[in-house]
XYZ file of C-alpha atoms in Angstrom:
375
model
C 16.958 10.787 6.355
C 15.855 7.776 4.649
C 18.180 4.565 4.665
C 19.805 3.044 1.530
C 17.163 0.153 1.812
C 13.949 2.517 1.359
C 11.841 1.252 -1.134
C 10.528 4.757 -2.617
C 8.163 3.215 -5.088
C 5.761 2.013 -2.333
C 5.437 5.355 -0.529
C 2.939 7.064 -2.646
C 0.776 4.104 -2.770
C -0.131 4.909 1.010
C -1.035 8.219 -0.042
C -3.311 7.117 -2.648
C -5.017 4.432 -0.476
C -5.712 7.012 2.309
C -7.245 9.287 -0.462
C -9.434 6.631 -1.859
C -10.741 5.653 1.608
C -11.864 9.123 2.394
C -13.568 9.570 -0.651
C -15.226 6.374 -0.153
C -16.430 7.784 3.479
C -17.631 10.864 1.775
C -19.728 8.863 -0.533
C -21.221 6.579 2.084
C -22.028 9.528 4.199
C -23.847 11.427 1.382
C -26.081 8.524 1.184
C -26.803 8.619 4.983
C -28.463 11.934 4.468
C -30.750 10.599 1.964
C -29.157 11.647 -1.324
C -27.705 9.585 -4.029
C -24.210 8.104 -4.461
C -21.398 10.492 -5.704
C -20.576 8.127 -8.394
C -23.790 5.952 -9.464
C -22.895 2.391 -8.588
C -24.550 1.051 -11.835
C -22.009 2.954 -13.745
C -18.824 1.814 -11.556
C -17.794 0.266 -8.362
C -14.504 2.141 -8.092
C -15.792 4.249 -5.308
C -18.213 2.039 -3.625
C -15.110 -0.536 -3.048
C -13.068 2.046 -1.650
C -13.142 0.364 1.808
C -10.799 -2.299 0.241
C -7.947 0.147 0.570
C -7.799 -0.535 4.100
C -6.948 -4.036 3.284
C -4.351 -2.578 0.757
C -2.799 -0.663 3.498
C -2.665 -3.631 5.908
C -1.159 -5.694 3.025
C 1.477 -2.935 2.593
C 2.155 -2.400 6.110
C 2.927 -6.248 6.667
C 5.375 -5.990 3.695
C 7.214 -2.638 4.747
C 7.299 -3.699 8.564
C 9.008 -7.008 7.366
C 11.484 -5.084 5.272
C 12.228 -2.672 8.270
C 11.983 -4.808 11.311
C 11.584 -8.527 10.125
C 15.216 -9.331 10.855
C 15.166 -8.247 14.506
C 13.086 -11.092 15.041
C 14.168 -13.827 12.441
C 16.113 -15.737 14.988
C 14.215 -15.157 18.163
C 12.310 -12.541 20.541
C 13.822 -10.805 23.285
C 12.250 -8.241 25.697
C 14.431 -5.444 24.631
C 13.976 -5.906 20.803
C 10.255 -6.303 21.433
C 9.883 -3.001 23.661
C 11.794 -1.078 21.202
C 9.722 -2.005 18.437
C 6.483 -1.832 20.115
C 7.584 1.776 21.529
C 8.571 2.968 18.117
C 5.309 1.804 16.642
C 3.251 3.312 19.465
C 5.164 6.771 19.110
C 4.099 6.732 15.442
C 0.438 6.033 16.112
C -0.599 7.565 19.371
C 0.031 11.233 19.381
C -2.185 12.032 16.277
C -4.693 9.592 17.522
C -4.953 11.694 20.756
C -4.949 14.870 18.939
C -7.744 13.793 16.567
C -9.791 12.766 19.563
C -9.426 16.070 21.200
C -10.489 17.866 17.969
C -13.862 15.914 18.284
C -14.310 16.756 21.889
C -13.811 20.419 20.715
C -16.520 19.795 17.991
C -18.837 18.193 20.862
C -18.528 21.421 22.968
C -19.266 23.653 19.975
C -22.327 21.630 19.214
C -23.692 21.674 22.707
C -23.354 25.413 23.035
C -24.009 26.428 19.681
C -26.271 23.851 17.717
C -28.237 21.955 20.240
C -30.747 20.644 17.683
C -27.749 19.068 15.770
C -26.500 17.972 19.149
C -29.622 16.148 19.850
C -29.543 14.097 16.604
C -25.973 13.220 16.634
C -25.139 13.111 20.496
C -24.700 9.321 19.917
C -21.420 9.808 18.072
C -19.881 11.764 21.375
C -20.813 9.217 24.072
C -18.548 9.934 27.087
C -18.144 6.284 27.745
C -16.284 5.954 24.265
C -13.495 8.037 25.278
C -11.617 5.526 27.494
C -12.410 2.941 24.759
C -10.558 5.160 22.298
C -7.788 6.174 24.472
C -6.946 2.467 25.183
C -7.310 1.627 21.518
C -10.176 -0.774 21.867
C -12.637 0.437 19.396
C -12.210 -2.727 17.133
C -12.506 -5.171 20.082
C -16.198 -5.677 19.875
C -16.887 -2.369 21.446
C -20.117 -0.917 21.531
C -18.361 2.628 21.156
C -16.669 2.184 17.960
C -19.067 4.176 16.094
C -18.123 7.336 18.190
C -15.638 10.178 18.301
C -13.052 9.661 15.588
C -14.724 6.700 13.723
C -11.766 5.800 11.107
C -9.421 5.394 14.327
C -11.039 1.867 14.496
C -8.430 0.628 12.096
C -5.735 2.151 14.431
C -7.042 -0.179 17.115
C -6.593 -3.064 15.026
C -3.181 -1.923 13.771
C -1.879 -1.617 17.570
C -3.305 -5.188 18.187
C -1.185 -6.429 15.021
C 1.871 -4.634 16.188
C 1.846 -6.531 19.333
C 1.381 -9.662 17.468
C 3.795 -9.178 14.844
C 7.166 -10.128 16.341
C 5.743 -13.690 16.491
C 4.688 -13.451 13.010
C 7.968 -12.199 11.872
C 9.766 -15.045 14.027
C 7.620 -17.680 12.192
C 7.290 -16.246 8.707
C 10.114 -13.849 7.823
C 12.399 -15.171 5.374
C 11.258 -18.740 6.224
C 11.429 -21.527 3.499
C 9.311 -24.544 3.291
C 5.444 -24.961 3.703
C 4.739 -22.873 6.695
C 4.554 -19.454 5.053
C 2.201 -21.085 2.524
C 0.069 -22.749 5.076
C -0.428 -19.249 6.680
C -1.317 -17.662 3.280
C -3.850 -20.370 3.015
C -5.416 -19.911 6.502
C -5.221 -16.202 5.671
C -7.423 -16.452 2.555
C -9.529 -18.745 4.403
C -10.146 -16.186 6.893
C -10.817 -13.611 4.313
C -13.154 -15.844 2.330
C -15.183 -16.531 5.461
C -15.627 -12.935 6.315
C -17.138 -12.395 2.780
C -19.417 -15.663 2.551
C -20.721 -14.705 6.393
C -20.808 -10.823 5.961
C -24.453 -9.620 5.277
C -23.077 -7.724 2.200
C -20.971 -10.388 1.096
C -17.921 -8.225 1.269
C -14.609 -7.361 3.319
C -16.265 -4.260 4.668
C -15.967 -5.236 8.401
C -14.789 -3.138 11.228
C -15.254 -3.385 14.796
C -16.641 -7.001 14.560
C -14.455 -9.016 12.366
C -11.810 -6.280 11.312
C -9.388 -7.548 13.530
C -9.257 -10.910 11.644
C -9.320 -9.156 8.271
C -6.534 -7.149 8.904
C -4.596 -9.604 10.704
C -4.936 -11.946 7.398
C -3.858 -9.180 5.222
C -0.759 -8.078 7.408
C 0.385 -11.838 7.259
C 0.067 -12.015 3.573
C 2.083 -8.761 3.427
C 4.934 -10.603 5.195
C 4.506 -13.526 2.695
C 4.670 -11.331 -0.381
C 7.815 -9.648 1.243
C 9.473 -13.083 1.172
C 8.724 -13.468 -2.467
C 10.378 -9.955 -2.772
C 13.369 -11.204 -0.876
C 13.609 -14.211 -3.190
C 13.213 -12.069 -6.569
C 9.955 -14.151 -7.451
C 9.580 -13.434 -11.024
C 11.425 -10.472 -10.676
C 12.584 -10.557 -14.501
C 9.029 -9.902 -15.604
C 7.365 -8.131 -12.561
C 10.224 -5.572 -12.612
C 9.109 -4.178 -15.917
C 7.118 -0.895 -16.092
C 4.496 -2.900 -18.252
C 3.923 -5.307 -15.369
C 2.926 -2.522 -12.882
C 0.825 -0.891 -15.352
C -1.039 -4.014 -16.278
C -1.624 -5.015 -12.507
C -3.009 -1.687 -11.817
C -5.318 -1.790 -14.653
C -6.358 -5.370 -13.590
C -7.015 -4.061 -10.153
C -8.839 -1.064 -11.102
C -10.986 -3.375 -13.466
C -11.696 -5.717 -10.577
C -12.862 -2.916 -8.464
C -15.010 -1.335 -11.298
C -16.778 -4.580 -12.018
C -17.353 -5.881 -8.506
C -15.771 -9.058 -8.514
C -15.311 -10.772 -4.926
C -13.461 -8.716 -2.571
C -11.109 -11.763 -1.755
C -9.952 -11.875 -5.424
C -8.828 -8.069 -5.166
C -6.348 -9.265 -2.472
C -3.970 -10.867 -4.796
C -4.083 -8.333 -7.189
C -3.205 -5.833 -4.655
C -0.259 -7.952 -3.689
C 1.072 -7.908 -7.312
C 0.809 -4.068 -7.449
C 2.993 -3.944 -4.576
C 5.617 -6.634 -5.887
C 5.627 -5.022 -9.204
C 6.111 -1.357 -7.411
C 9.077 -2.650 -5.245
C 10.809 -4.249 -7.768
C 10.626 -1.372 -10.391
C 13.592 0.852 -11.037
C 12.290 2.261 -14.479
C 9.721 4.904 -15.496
C 7.381 3.844 -12.710
C 9.947 4.499 -9.977
C 10.579 7.991 -11.502
C 7.129 8.957 -11.141
C 6.697 7.448 -7.776
C 9.816 9.658 -6.796
C 8.114 12.929 -7.547
C 8.306 15.061 -4.376
C 4.570 15.396 -4.392
C 3.945 11.735 -4.845
C 6.618 11.114 -1.977
C 5.017 13.837 0.206
C 1.191 12.306 -0.041
C 2.601 8.889 0.764
C 4.330 10.557 3.907
C 1.449 12.321 5.190
C -0.944 9.537 4.538
C -1.647 8.635 8.090
C -2.371 12.475 8.884
C -4.694 12.315 5.927
C -6.330 9.135 7.132
C -6.768 10.341 10.703
C -7.762 14.052 10.116
C -10.622 12.820 7.658
C -12.975 11.896 10.695
C -13.290 15.581 11.703
C -14.242 16.855 8.268
C -16.502 13.934 7.710
C -18.219 14.411 10.665
C -18.829 18.294 9.904
C -19.944 17.194 6.576
C -22.444 14.889 7.640
C -23.772 16.844 10.382
C -23.963 20.069 8.166
C -25.422 18.558 5.000
C -28.054 16.698 6.932
C -28.948 19.933 9.106
C -29.065 21.852 5.734
C -31.435 19.483 4.008
C -33.758 19.324 7.073
C -34.103 23.072 6.960
C -35.067 23.020 2.997
C -37.612 20.219 2.816
C -37.909 19.151 -1.037
C -34.942 20.927 -2.297
C -32.218 18.400 -3.444
C -28.837 19.569 -4.377
C -27.705 18.387 -7.652
C -24.745 15.560 -7.505
C -21.870 18.180 -9.379
C -22.473 20.607 -6.310
C -22.248 17.931 -3.690
C -18.990 16.698 -5.276
C -17.584 20.362 -5.458
C -18.256 20.326 -1.820
C -16.588 17.004 -1.217
C -13.656 18.056 -3.319
C -13.134 21.181 -1.218
C -13.379 19.279 1.736
C -10.922 16.965 0.452
C -8.515 19.867 -0.069
C -9.091 21.042 3.554
C -8.381 17.529 4.800
C -5.102 17.580 2.827
C -4.080 21.044 4.309
C -4.953 20.065 7.707
C -3.196 16.887 7.398
C -0.017 18.548 6.321
C -0.327 20.814 9.243
C -0.917 17.770 11.944
C 2.102 15.746 10.216
C 4.452 18.597 10.676
C 3.142 20.044 14.076
C 1.815 16.863 15.859
C 2.582 13.566 14.255
C 6.428 13.803 13.482
C 7.377 16.091 16.430
C 5.650 14.052 19.261
C 6.868 10.781 17.450
C 10.418 12.051 17.838
C 10.108 13.196 21.431
C 8.320 9.844 22.623
C 10.983 7.865 20.908
C 13.469 9.876 22.866
C 11.934 8.764 26.112
C 14.102 6.308 27.988
C 12.817 3.541 30.214
C 16.093 2.579 31.881
C 14.834 3.188 35.443
C 11.694 1.083 34.906
C 13.026 -1.416 32.622
C 16.539 -2.849 33.154
C 17.262 -3.858 29.357
C 17.437 -0.569 27.754
């Protein structure tokens, strides 16, 4: 049961972000096989900029975790509150992460036994040395094995690292007045601007190398945005339905015309702020059961994508290799992608109800009193 402080208008945004990232990955993998983008980039960059919804997620994560946990660390950090917080977050992340890793182990065995030619070409994705890296959530720490097994889980590695740092961020930023939050906001934008400047593609699309700095900056900005929410910053205007619609359209326009990635971040922040404030028609739409459900299973949507993306990539690549000169039309590939997206959603719903939530609840019930004399 959700508490009375639950901000239900934000939940569907998680689902939208997860689905957008999944579609972006399908588009990228399609080009890896030698085919054109699913959506021509000279027409729109909406799909090509889908990686930015990882940035949206970390911004939203900073906002939501400040809302739920910020007050626990507002006046200080102690061992008990820190352990309870980190164990709660670990219980949320790790069971599904391990399950998804196991599905890729099964795929590797399947390829070795049944499709040796495919295995020869894609075996680098299933390096045995990558397994401990994934188990210890080290993919985003400059590891050579980030592009192995469940590749999208690099961001879970980053997320866990940020969780370990977040009590300190809450202590120094949560509901703090004065210049310090704004100094951190400037530092965060400086980090993001530097990443774009030095990135080979001049974008925020960085993962195992600079991904932790990228996502740390956005999580920090999420806490600052939450402070604005608590202060009622421009609430009279931003709470209107029109404000949310306008900010959503401006964000989509920015993605469409390919403005500098850094400028999309404040647009995302205002989308979150207008959604959080809203108690009108936007909230009524966001409260639709299906919209809420998509948000609730968003983590499973994101994590389960790796399985279907791998099968899509290897399957399409092998199909094309066996039929030289034959190029499927874009609509056929799009139909395949949408079918796999549906399968992704169904498998995400299953993993949410059978893996993510049951094991999260079991882990959170584990007591450490005998090991730690503070619980």
